[in-house]
PDB file of C-alpha atoms in Angstrom:
ATOM      1  CA  MET A   1       1.790 -16.825  -6.897  1.00  0.00           C
ATOM      2  CA  GLY A   2       2.766 -15.856  -3.947  1.00  0.00           C
ATOM      3  CA  THR A   3       2.402 -17.257  -0.361  1.00  0.00           C
ATOM      4  CA  VAL A   4      -0.681 -16.116   0.915  1.00  0.00           C
ATOM      5  CA  ARG A   5       0.163 -12.856   2.695  1.00  0.00           C
ATOM      6  CA  ARG A   6      -1.114 -14.622   6.657  1.00  0.00           C
ATOM      7  CA  ALA A   7       1.741 -16.961   5.770  1.00  0.00           C
ATOM      8  CA  ARG A   8       4.201 -13.814   4.960  1.00  0.00           C
ATOM      9  CA  PHE A   9       2.995 -12.080   8.032  1.00  0.00           C
ATOM     10  CA  ALA A  10       4.134 -15.021  10.802  1.00  0.00           C
ATOM     11  CA  GLU A  11       7.428 -15.012   8.916  1.00  0.00           C
ATOM     12  CA  PHE A  12       7.658 -12.110   9.055  1.00  0.00           C
ATOM     13  CA  ILE A  13       6.713 -11.795  13.370  1.00  0.00           C
ATOM     14  CA  ARG A  14       8.888 -15.313  13.721  1.00  0.00           C
ATOM     15  CA  ARG A  15      12.058 -13.692  11.864  1.00  0.00           C
ATOM     16  CA  LEU A  16      11.600 -10.092  13.945  1.00  0.00           C
ATOM     17  CA  SER A  17      11.634 -12.262  16.898  1.00  0.00           C
ATOM     18  CA  ILE A  18      14.873 -13.705  16.242  1.00  0.00           C
ATOM     19  CA  ALA A  19      17.035 -10.872  15.362  1.00  0.00           C
ATOM     20  CA  ASP A  20      19.787 -10.087  17.047  1.00  0.00           C
ATOM     21  CA  PRO A  21      17.675  -6.463  18.676  1.00  0.00           C
ATOM     22  CA  ALA A  22      18.342  -3.532  18.818  1.00  0.00           C
ATOM     23  CA  ALA A  23      20.545   0.103  20.292  1.00  0.00           C
ATOM     24  CA  SER A  24      18.394   2.336  18.991  1.00  0.00           C
ATOM     25  CA  ALA A  25      15.061   3.823  17.306  1.00  0.00           C
ATOM     26  CA  ASP A  26      16.103   3.992  14.049  1.00  0.00           C
ATOM     27  CA  SER A  27      17.846   0.842  14.123  1.00  0.00           C
ATOM     28  CA  ALA A  28      15.043  -1.010  15.499  1.00  0.00           C
ATOM     29  CA  PHE A  29      13.431   1.482  12.631  1.00  0.00           C
ATOM     30  CA  ASP A  30      15.974   0.087  10.158  1.00  0.00           C
ATOM     31  CA  LEU A  31      15.958  -3.760  11.561  1.00  0.00           C
ATOM     32  CA  LEU A  32      11.527  -3.843  11.392  1.00  0.00           C
ATOM     33  CA  ALA A  33      11.448  -2.899   7.946  1.00  0.00           C
ATOM     34  CA  ALA A  34      15.049  -4.956   6.131  1.00  0.00           C
ATOM     35  CA  THR A  35      12.967  -7.860   8.037  1.00  0.00           C
ATOM     36  CA  LEU A  36       8.391  -7.353   6.214  1.00  0.00           C
ATOM     37  CA  ASN A  37      11.171  -6.911   2.418  1.00  0.00           C
ATOM     38  CA  ALA A  38      12.827  -9.524   3.195  1.00  0.00           C
ATOM     39  CA  VAL A  39      10.236 -11.322   3.508  1.00  0.00           C
ATOM     40  CA  GLU A  40       8.285  -9.807   0.968  1.00  0.00           C
ATOM     41  CA  ASP A  41      10.719  -9.606  -1.611  1.00  0.00           C
ATOM     42  CA  GLU A  42      11.417 -13.980  -1.361  1.00  0.00           C
ATOM     43  CA  LEU A  43       7.448 -14.945  -0.480  1.00  0.00           C
ATOM     44  CA  SER A  44       5.056 -11.757  -1.919  1.00  0.00           C
ATOM     45  CA  GLY A  45       5.791 -12.864  -6.008  1.00  0.00           C
ATOM     46  CA  THR A  46       4.991  -8.578  -5.746  1.00  0.00           C
ATOM     47  CA  ALA A  47       8.405  -6.586  -6.721  1.00  0.00           C
ATOM     48  CA  PHE A  48       9.468  -4.206  -4.370  1.00  0.00           C
ATOM     49  CA  ASN A  49       7.570  -0.432  -5.855  1.00  0.00           C
ATOM     50  CA  PRO A  50       6.317   1.945  -2.899  1.00  0.00           C
ATOM     51  CA  GLU A  51       4.807   3.852  -5.505  1.00  0.00           C
ATOM     52  CA  ARG A  52       2.278   1.068  -6.001  1.00  0.00           C
ATOM     53  CA  TRP A  53       2.060   0.261  -2.118  1.00  0.00           C
ATOM     54  CA  GLN A  54      -1.795   0.841  -1.987  1.00  0.00           C
ATOM     55  CA  SER A  55      -2.818  -1.195  -4.411  1.00  0.00           C
ATOM     56  CA  ASP A  56      -0.334  -4.391  -4.677  1.00  0.00           C
ATOM     57  CA  GLY A  57      -0.928  -5.857  -1.992  1.00  0.00           C
ATOM     58  CA  ARG A  58       2.847  -6.367  -1.055  1.00  0.00           C
ATOM     59  CA  MET A  59       3.394  -5.608   2.569  1.00  0.00           C
ATOM     60  CA  TYR A  60       5.122  -2.636   3.216  1.00  0.00           C
ATOM     61  CA  PRO A  61       6.943  -0.398   6.449  1.00  0.00           C
ATOM     62  CA  PRO A  62       5.743   1.881   8.331  1.00  0.00           C
ATOM     63  CA  GLN A  63       5.510   5.339   6.397  1.00  0.00           C
ATOM     64  CA  ARG A  64       8.006   8.039   8.273  1.00  0.00           C
ATOM     65  CA  ASP A  65       5.330  11.097   7.627  1.00  0.00           C
ATOM     66  CA  ASN A  66       3.025   8.171  10.153  1.00  0.00           C
ATOM     67  CA  ARG A  67       5.183   8.842  13.011  1.00  0.00           C
ATOM     68  CA  HIS A  68       3.415   9.949  16.007  1.00  0.00           C
ATOM     69  CA  ALA A  69       4.113  11.139  19.572  1.00  0.00           C
ATOM     70  CA  VAL A  70       2.955   9.151  22.582  1.00  0.00           C
ATOM     71  CA  ALA A  71       1.625  10.703  25.225  1.00  0.00           C
ATOM     72  CA  ASP A  72       3.806  10.631  28.299  1.00  0.00           C
ATOM     73  CA  HIS A  73       6.497   8.672  26.492  1.00  0.00           C
ATOM     74  CA  SER A  74       8.493  10.714  25.476  1.00  0.00           C
ATOM     75  CA  THR A  75      10.867   8.141  24.139  1.00  0.00           C
ATOM     76  CA  VAL A  76       8.251   6.350  22.323  1.00  0.00           C
ATOM     77  CA  VAL A  77       7.141   6.380  18.861  1.00  0.00           C
ATOM     78  CA  ARG A  78       4.844   5.785  17.621  1.00  0.00           C
ATOM     79  CA  TYR A  79       3.329   4.058  13.446  1.00  0.00           C
ATOM     80  CA  ARG A  80       0.588   4.101  11.973  1.00  0.00           C
ATOM     81  CA  SER A  81      -0.564   2.070  10.020  1.00  0.00           C
ATOM     82  CA  ARG A  82      -4.193   0.755   8.829  1.00  0.00           C
ATOM     83  CA  ALA A  83      -5.067  -1.294  11.126  1.00  0.00           C
ATOM     84  CA  HIS A  84      -1.541  -1.837  13.160  1.00  0.00           C
ATOM     85  CA  HIS A  85       0.690   0.370  16.209  1.00  0.00           C
ATOM     86  CA  THR A  86       4.538   0.126  15.830  1.00  0.00           C
ATOM     87  CA  TYR A  87       6.325   1.859  18.180  1.00  0.00           C
ATOM     88  CA  ILE A  88       9.546   2.268  19.016  1.00  0.00           C
ATOM     89  CA  SER A  89      11.674   3.491  21.893  1.00  0.00           C
ATOM     90  CA  ALA A  90      15.422   5.712  21.916  1.00  0.00           C
ATOM     91  CA  ASN A  91      16.633   1.769  23.124  1.00  0.00           C
ATOM     92  CA  GLY A  92      15.345   0.285  19.851  1.00  0.00           C
ATOM     93  CA  ALA A  93      12.678  -1.496  21.388  1.00  0.00           C
ATOM     94  CA  LEU A  94       9.781  -2.945  19.441  1.00  0.00           C
ATOM     95  CA  GLU A  95       6.099  -3.593  20.341  1.00  0.00           C
ATOM     96  CA  ILE A  96       3.731  -4.735  17.208  1.00  0.00           C
ATOM     97  CA  THR A  97      -0.439  -3.872  18.466  1.00  0.00           C
ATOM     98  CA  ASP A  98      -3.233  -4.413  15.928  1.00  0.00           C
ATOM     99  CA  LEU A  99      -6.138  -1.066  16.643  1.00  0.00           C
ATOM    100  CA  SER A 100      -7.789  -3.219  19.734  1.00  0.00           C
ATOM    101  CA  GLY A 101      -4.545  -2.818  21.484  1.00  0.00           C
ATOM    102  CA  ALA A 102      -4.209  -6.533  21.207  1.00  0.00           C
ATOM    103  CA  ILE A 103       0.108  -7.295  21.068  1.00  0.00           C
ATOM    104  CA  VAL A 104       0.886  -9.150  18.258  1.00  0.00           C
ATOM    105  CA  LEU A 105       4.927  -8.611  18.659  1.00  0.00           C
ATOM    106  CA  ARG A 106       6.698  -7.569  21.189  1.00  0.00           C
ATOM    107  CA  LYS A 107      10.670  -7.263  21.117  1.00  0.00           C
ATOM    108  CA  ALA A 108      13.570  -6.129  23.675  1.00  0.00           C
ATOM    109  CA  GLY A 109      15.954  -3.328  22.548  1.00  0.00           C
ATOM    110  CA  ALA A 110      19.645  -4.738  23.121  1.00  0.00           C
ATOM    111  CA  ASP A 111      19.794  -3.403  26.632  1.00  0.00           C
ATOM    112  CA  GLY A 112      17.271  -6.072  27.072  1.00  0.00           C
ATOM    113  CA  ARG A 113      13.838  -3.501  28.450  1.00  0.00           C
ATOM    114  CA  HIS A 114      10.411  -3.464  26.496  1.00  0.00           C
ATOM    115  CA  VAL A 115       8.930   0.022  25.160  1.00  0.00           C
ATOM    116  CA  TRP A 116       7.016   0.662  28.510  1.00  0.00           C
ATOM    117  CA  GLU A 117       9.602   0.135  30.233  1.00  0.00           C
ATOM    118  CA  THR A 118      12.234   2.896  28.829  1.00  0.00           C
TER     119      THR A 118
ATOM    120  CA  MET B   1     -11.203  23.905   4.523  1.00  0.00           C
ATOM    121  CA  GLY B   2      -9.231  22.282   5.508  1.00  0.00           C
ATOM    122  CA  ASP B   3      -7.701  18.988   7.141  1.00  0.00           C
ATOM    123  CA  ILE B   4      -9.777  19.109  10.080  1.00  0.00           C
ATOM    124  CA  ASP B   5     -12.757  20.787   8.820  1.00  0.00           C
ATOM    125  CA  ILE B   6     -12.507  17.404   6.186  1.00  0.00           C
ATOM    126  CA  ILE B   7     -12.103  15.275   8.514  1.00  0.00           C
ATOM    127  CA  GLU B   8     -15.239  16.213  10.857  1.00  0.00           C
ATOM    128  CA  GLN B   9     -16.948  16.742   8.074  1.00  0.00           C
ATOM    129  CA  LEU B  10     -16.743  12.930   6.537  1.00  0.00           C
ATOM    130  CA  ARG B  11     -17.127  11.859  10.836  1.00  0.00           C
ATOM    131  CA  ARG B  12     -20.696  13.443  10.675  1.00  0.00           C
ATOM    132  CA  GLU B  13     -22.195  11.751   7.473  1.00  0.00           C
ATOM    133  CA  ILE B  14     -20.600   8.274   8.711  1.00  0.00           C
ATOM    134  CA  ALA B  15     -22.744   9.560  11.427  1.00  0.00           C
ATOM    135  CA  SER B  16     -25.689  10.252  10.178  1.00  0.00           C
ATOM    136  CA  ARG B  17     -25.729   7.096   7.715  1.00  0.00           C
ATOM    137  CA  ILE B  18     -25.447   5.020  11.080  1.00  0.00           C
ATOM    138  CA  GLY B  19     -26.226   6.296  14.093  1.00  0.00           C
ATOM    139  CA  ASP B  20     -24.069   3.934  16.153  1.00  0.00           C
ATOM    140  CA  ALA B  21     -20.667   4.342  15.115  1.00  0.00           C
ATOM    141  CA  THR B  22     -18.065   5.530  17.665  1.00  0.00           C
ATOM    142  CA  THR B  23     -15.058   7.509  15.405  1.00  0.00           C
ATOM    143  CA  SER B  24     -11.807   8.447  16.901  1.00  0.00           C
ATOM    144  CA  VAL B  25      -9.387  10.915  14.490  1.00  0.00           C
ATOM    145  CA  ASP B  26      -5.353   9.891  14.922  1.00  0.00           C
ATOM    146  CA  ALA B  27      -3.953  13.486  13.396  1.00  0.00           C
ATOM    147  CA  PRO B  28      -0.684  13.741  12.451  1.00  0.00           C
ATOM    148  CA  MET B  29       2.343  15.565  13.680  1.00  0.00           C
ATOM    149  CA  THR B  30       3.525  16.919  10.614  1.00  0.00           C
ATOM    150  CA  ASN B  31       0.964  18.967   8.224  1.00  0.00           C
ATOM    151  CA  ASP B  32       1.148  16.601   5.008  1.00  0.00           C
ATOM    152  CA  GLY B  33       0.644  13.365   7.686  1.00  0.00           C
ATOM    153  CA  SER B  34      -1.903  11.863   6.641  1.00  0.00           C
ATOM    154  CA  TRP B  35      -5.286  11.261   9.235  1.00  0.00           C
ATOM    155  CA  TRP B  36      -6.896   7.973  10.658  1.00  0.00           C
ATOM    156  CA  LEU B  37     -10.618   7.633  11.455  1.00  0.00           C
ATOM    157  CA  ASP B  38     -11.466   4.979  12.107  1.00  0.00           C
ATOM    158  CA  VAL B  39     -15.585   4.108  12.373  1.00  0.00           C
ATOM    159  CA  ARG B  40     -16.300   0.840  14.781  1.00  0.00           C
ATOM    160  CA  GLN B  41     -19.315  -0.736  14.606  1.00  0.00           C
ATOM    161  CA  ALA B  42     -20.341  -4.249  16.087  1.00  0.00           C
ATOM    162  CA  GLY B  43     -17.237  -5.800  17.125  1.00  0.00           C
ATOM    163  CA  HIS B  44     -16.034  -4.505  13.362  1.00  0.00           C
ATOM    164  CA  THR B  45     -14.072  -1.253  12.423  1.00  0.00           C
ATOM    165  CA  ALA B  46     -13.397   0.274   9.127  1.00  0.00           C
ATOM    166  CA  THR B  47     -10.481   2.755   8.794  1.00  0.00           C
ATOM    167  CA  VAL B  48      -9.971   5.977   6.265  1.00  0.00           C
ATOM    168  CA  GLU B  49      -6.723   7.232   6.014  1.00  0.00           C
ATOM    169  CA  TYR B  50      -6.659  10.624   4.316  1.00  0.00           C
ATOM    170  CA  ARG B  51      -3.702  12.298   3.316  1.00  0.00           C
ATOM    171  CA  PRO B  52      -4.061  16.364   1.987  1.00  0.00           C
ATOM    172  CA  ASN B  53      -4.026  16.082  -1.718  1.00  0.00           C
ATOM    173  CA  ALA B  54      -3.869  12.053  -2.053  1.00  0.00           C
ATOM    174  CA  GLY B  55      -7.568  11.573  -1.181  1.00  0.00           C
ATOM    175  CA  PHE B  56      -9.515   8.936   0.966  1.00  0.00           C
ATOM    176  CA  GLY B  57      -7.858   5.594   1.323  1.00  0.00           C
ATOM    177  CA  VAL B  58     -10.861   3.332   3.151  1.00  0.00           C
ATOM    178  CA  SER B  59     -10.211  -0.326   4.995  1.00  0.00           C
ATOM    179  CA  GLY B  60     -12.552  -2.561   5.401  1.00  0.00           C
ATOM    180  CA  PRO B  61     -12.054  -5.207   8.727  1.00  0.00           C
ATOM    181  CA  ARG B  62      -9.114  -7.757   8.828  1.00  0.00           C
ATOM    182  CA  GLY B  63      -6.370  -5.857   6.891  1.00  0.00           C
ATOM    183  CA  GLY B  64      -3.081  -6.985   7.482  1.00  0.00           C
ATOM    184  CA  TYR B  65       0.393  -4.860   8.641  1.00  0.00           C
ATOM    185  CA  GLY B  66       1.554  -2.395   6.425  1.00  0.00           C
ATOM    186  CA  GLU B  67      -1.547  -3.318   3.512  1.00  0.00           C
ATOM    187  CA  GLY B  68      -2.896  -0.093   1.820  1.00  0.00           C
ATOM    188  CA  PRO B  69      -6.545   1.103   1.853  1.00  0.00           C
ATOM    189  CA  ASP B  70      -9.043  -1.464   0.078  1.00  0.00           C
ATOM    190  CA  VAL B  71      -9.832   1.321  -2.172  1.00  0.00           C
ATOM    191  CA  VAL B  72      -9.263   5.262  -2.726  1.00  0.00           C
ATOM    192  CA  LEU B  73     -11.664   7.376  -2.830  1.00  0.00           C
ATOM    193  CA  PRO B  74     -12.219  11.157  -3.975  1.00  0.00           C
ATOM    194  CA  ASN B  75     -14.423  12.725  -1.763  1.00  0.00           C
ATOM    195  CA  VAL B  76     -15.676  12.819   1.610  1.00  0.00           C
ATOM    196  CA  SER B  77     -18.912  10.821   0.521  1.00  0.00           C
ATOM    197  CA  ALA B  78     -17.735   8.040  -1.600  1.00  0.00           C
ATOM    198  CA  ALA B  79     -15.762   8.022   1.592  1.00  0.00           C
ATOM    199  CA  ALA B  80     -18.760   7.746   3.854  1.00  0.00           C
ATOM    200  CA  ASP B  81     -20.916   5.472   1.978  1.00  0.00           C
ATOM    201  CA  GLN B  82     -17.538   2.725   1.437  1.00  0.00           C
ATOM    202  CA  VAL B  83     -17.262   2.836   5.149  1.00  0.00           C
ATOM    203  CA  VAL B  84     -20.640   1.394   5.553  1.00  0.00           C
ATOM    204  CA  ALA B  85     -20.899  -0.681   3.522  1.00  0.00           C
ATOM    205  CA  PHE B  86     -17.717  -2.379   4.753  1.00  0.00           C
ATOM    206  CA  LEU B  87     -19.233  -1.896   8.052  1.00  0.00           C
ATOM    207  CA  VAL B  88     -22.729  -3.010   6.370  1.00  0.00           C
ATOM    208  CA  ALA B  89     -20.953  -6.192   4.963  1.00  0.00           C
ATOM    209  CA  ALA B  90     -18.261  -7.462   7.666  1.00  0.00           C
ATOM    210  CA  ARG B  91     -22.024  -8.024   9.824  1.00  0.00           C
ATOM    211  CA  LEU B  92     -23.412  -9.935   7.011  1.00  0.00           C
ATOM    212  CA  VAL B  93     -20.037 -12.394   6.809  1.00  0.00           C
ATOM    213  CA  GLY B  94     -19.463 -11.913  10.107  1.00  0.00           C
ATOM    214  CA  ASP B  95     -15.784 -13.473  11.452  1.00  0.00           C
ATOM    215  CA  ASP B  96     -16.234 -16.756   9.333  1.00  0.00           C
ATOM    216  CA  ASP B  97     -12.837 -17.304   8.490  1.00  0.00           C
ATOM    217  CA  VAL B  98     -12.836 -19.439   6.144  1.00  0.00           C
ATOM    218  CA  VAL B  99     -14.579 -16.629   3.922  1.00  0.00           C
ATOM    219  CA  TRP B 100     -11.693 -14.207   4.619  1.00  0.00           C
ATOM    220  CA  ARG B 101      -9.603 -16.440   4.221  1.00  0.00           C
ATOM    221  CA  GLN B 102     -11.652 -17.123  -0.403  1.00  0.00           C
ATOM    222  CA  ARG B 103     -12.110 -13.025   0.298  1.00  0.00           C
ATOM    223  CA  ASP B 104      -7.627 -13.125   0.286  1.00  0.00           C
ATOM    224  CA  LEU B 105      -7.301 -16.033  -2.254  1.00  0.00           C
ATOM    225  CA  ALA B 106      -9.577 -14.007  -4.539  1.00  0.00           C
ATOM    226  CA  ALA B 107      -7.873 -10.777  -3.821  1.00  0.00           C
ATOM    227  CA  SER B 108      -4.111 -12.509  -4.637  1.00  0.00           C
ATOM    228  CA  ILE B 109      -5.796 -14.118  -7.899  1.00  0.00           C
ATOM    229  CA  ALA B 110      -6.845 -10.778  -8.903  1.00  0.00           C
ATOM    230  CA  ARG B 111      -3.184  -9.455  -8.504  1.00  0.00           C
ATOM    231  CA  GLU B 112      -2.403 -12.286 -10.288  1.00  0.00           C
ATOM    232  CA  VAL B 113      -4.262 -12.076 -13.465  1.00  0.00           C
ATOM    233  CA  GLN B 114      -3.639  -8.100 -13.685  1.00  0.00           C
ATOM    234  CA  ARG B 115       0.302  -9.007 -13.705  1.00  0.00           C
ATOM    235  CA  GLY B 116      -0.167 -10.967 -16.216  1.00  0.00           C
ATOM    236  CA  LEU B 117      -1.559  -9.099 -18.205  1.00  0.00           C
ATOM    237  CA  ASP B 118       0.842  -6.106 -17.662  1.00  0.00           C
ATOM    238  CA  GLU B 119       2.655  -8.807 -18.499  1.00  0.00           C
ATOM    239  CA  ARG B 120       1.610 -10.335 -22.098  1.00  0.00           C
ATOM    240  CA  PHE B 121       0.750  -5.782 -23.121  1.00  0.00           C
ATOM    241  CA  ALA B 122       3.971  -4.712 -21.910  1.00  0.00           C
ATOM    242  CA  ALA B 123       5.761  -7.710 -24.973  1.00  0.00           C
ATOM    243  CA  LEU B 124       3.349  -6.978 -27.180  1.00  0.00           C
ATOM    244  CA  ARG B 125       3.754  -3.583 -26.889  1.00  0.00           C
ATOM    245  CA  LYS B 126       7.231  -3.593 -27.454  1.00  0.00           C
ATOM    246  CA  GLU B 127       6.330  -6.350 -30.510  1.00  0.00           C
ATOM    247  CA  LEU B 128       4.463  -3.700 -32.120  1.00  0.00           C
ATOM    248  CA  ALA B 129       7.795  -1.254 -30.976  1.00  0.00           C
ATOM    249  CA  ASP B 130      10.063  -3.634 -32.804  1.00  0.00           C
ATOM    250  CA  SER B 131       8.031  -3.869 -35.950  1.00  0.00           C
ATOM    251  CA  ILE B 132       7.191  -0.350 -36.798  1.00  0.00           C
ATOM    252  CA  ALA B 133      10.345   0.073 -36.565  1.00  0.00           C
ATOM    253  CA  VAL B 134      11.313  -2.087 -39.017  1.00  0.00           C
ATOM    254  CA  VAL B 135       8.992  -1.317 -40.901  1.00  0.00           C
ATOM    255  CA  SER B 136       9.884   2.381 -40.950  1.00  0.00           C
ATOM    256  CA  GLY B 137      13.233   1.061 -41.499  1.00  0.00           C
ATOM    257  CA  THR B 138      12.592  -0.493 -44.765  1.00  0.00           C
ATOM    258  CA  VAL B 139      10.078   2.587 -46.561  1.00  0.00           C
ATOM    259  CA  ARG B 140      12.635   4.632 -45.386  1.00  0.00           C
ATOM    260  CA  THR B 141      15.546   2.799 -48.028  1.00  0.00           C
ATOM    261  CA  LEU B 142      12.619   2.193 -50.930  1.00  0.00           C
ATOM    262  CA  GLU B 143      11.842   6.062 -50.426  1.00  0.00           C
ATOM    263  CA  SER B 144      15.759   5.886 -50.833  1.00  0.00           C
ATOM    264  CA  GLU B 145      16.179   3.573 -54.149  1.00  0.00           C
ATOM    265  CA  VAL B 146      12.733   5.069 -55.709  1.00  0.00           C
ATOM    266  CA  HIS B 147      14.520   8.878 -55.350  1.00  0.00           C
ATOM    267  CA  GLN B 148      17.706   7.395 -56.440  1.00  0.00           C
ATOM    268  CA  LEU B 149      15.885   5.501 -59.877  1.00  0.00           C
ATOM    269  CA  VAL B 150      13.520   9.239 -60.265  1.00  0.00           C
ATOM    270  CA  GLY B 151      16.913  10.820 -59.974  1.00  0.00           C
ATOM    271  CA  ALA B 152      19.062   8.706 -62.363  1.00  0.00           C
ATOM    272  CA  SER B 153      15.164   8.977 -64.204  1.00  0.00           C
ATOM    273  CA  GLU B 154      15.312  11.926 -64.901  1.00  0.00           C
ATOM    274  CA  GLY B 155      19.315  11.941 -66.068  1.00  0.00           C
ATOM    275  CA  ASP B 156      17.960   9.914 -68.065  1.00  0.00           C
ATOM    276  CA  GLU B 157      15.640  12.124 -70.018  1.00  0.00           C
ATOM    277  CA  GLN B 158      17.910  14.775 -70.639  1.00  0.00           C
ATOM    278  CA  GLU B 159      20.472  12.646 -72.200  1.00  0.00           C
ATOM    279  CA  HIS B 160      18.166  11.830 -74.352  1.00  0.00           C
ATOM    280  CA  ARG B 161      17.486  15.774 -75.095  1.00  0.00           C
TER     281      ARG B 161
END
C-alpha cells in the first residue's frame, strides 16, 4: 500500500520548497507538475492515469482548463482545484492556498519576488 | 439550459435544503472549463465542480491537493443532496482528526482491494482467453483429422464399388 496522502502532500511541499526557482509561469507550472508527479510515482502506489483522476486517490497537477484570471494582477493566473488555489505569476513565483486563503506554500520566482510582488 | 442557469439551479436547490449555507461561484475562463460552487455552513465547506457534459463532482470537507471529487453525480438534485449529506456528516464528525484519518485509511484500503481485484480479474481473463485459444486449436485439429478420415473413408468405398 502507498504512503498516506498527508505524508505525500508534505513531501511534495518539501521538494517544491527546496527546488530551484522558476523564471517563467510555464516553468513554474512544469516544476509543480513534475514535482507532484514524481512524489506520487514514488509514494502513492497508484500509476499515473489522468483518465482516472476523479477516482484513483492519486494527487494530480492542476488542469490547464481550470485557469482563472486574477483581478488587478494581470501577471498572475490562478488554477482552481477541489480544495486549493494555485497562483502562478509571470516571474515563476508560486503560491498555494486552501479555500479559506491560508497559505500552504509560498515560493519566490528566479528574480526573488513572490507572486503578489510582481 | 446554459451552464450558468444550471449552477443557479444548483444553488437554489441547496438553499432550499439548508437555508443558512453561504455559496460562492467560481466561473471558468473558457467555455469548456469547470464551474465551481463552494457551499459553506457551520465552518465546513463542500464543493461542487460542474464540468459541462461530464456531470457534477461533489467533494466533502478536508480534500487533498489535486484530488478528484468524492463522488460524481449526473444531475442537479443528486448533487444538492450529496452536498447536504457531506455538510451534515461534517457537523456530526466535526474536526476529529482521528476519525478523518480513519476515513482516509479506509479509502486507501478500499482502493487497494479494488486494484487487487482488477489485477486478478485481468489475469483470469487472460488465462481464460489462452485456454479458449488452446481448445479452439485442438478442435480445429480434430475437425481436420475427421475431414481427412471421412475423405479417406469415402475414397475406400468408391474403390470397393
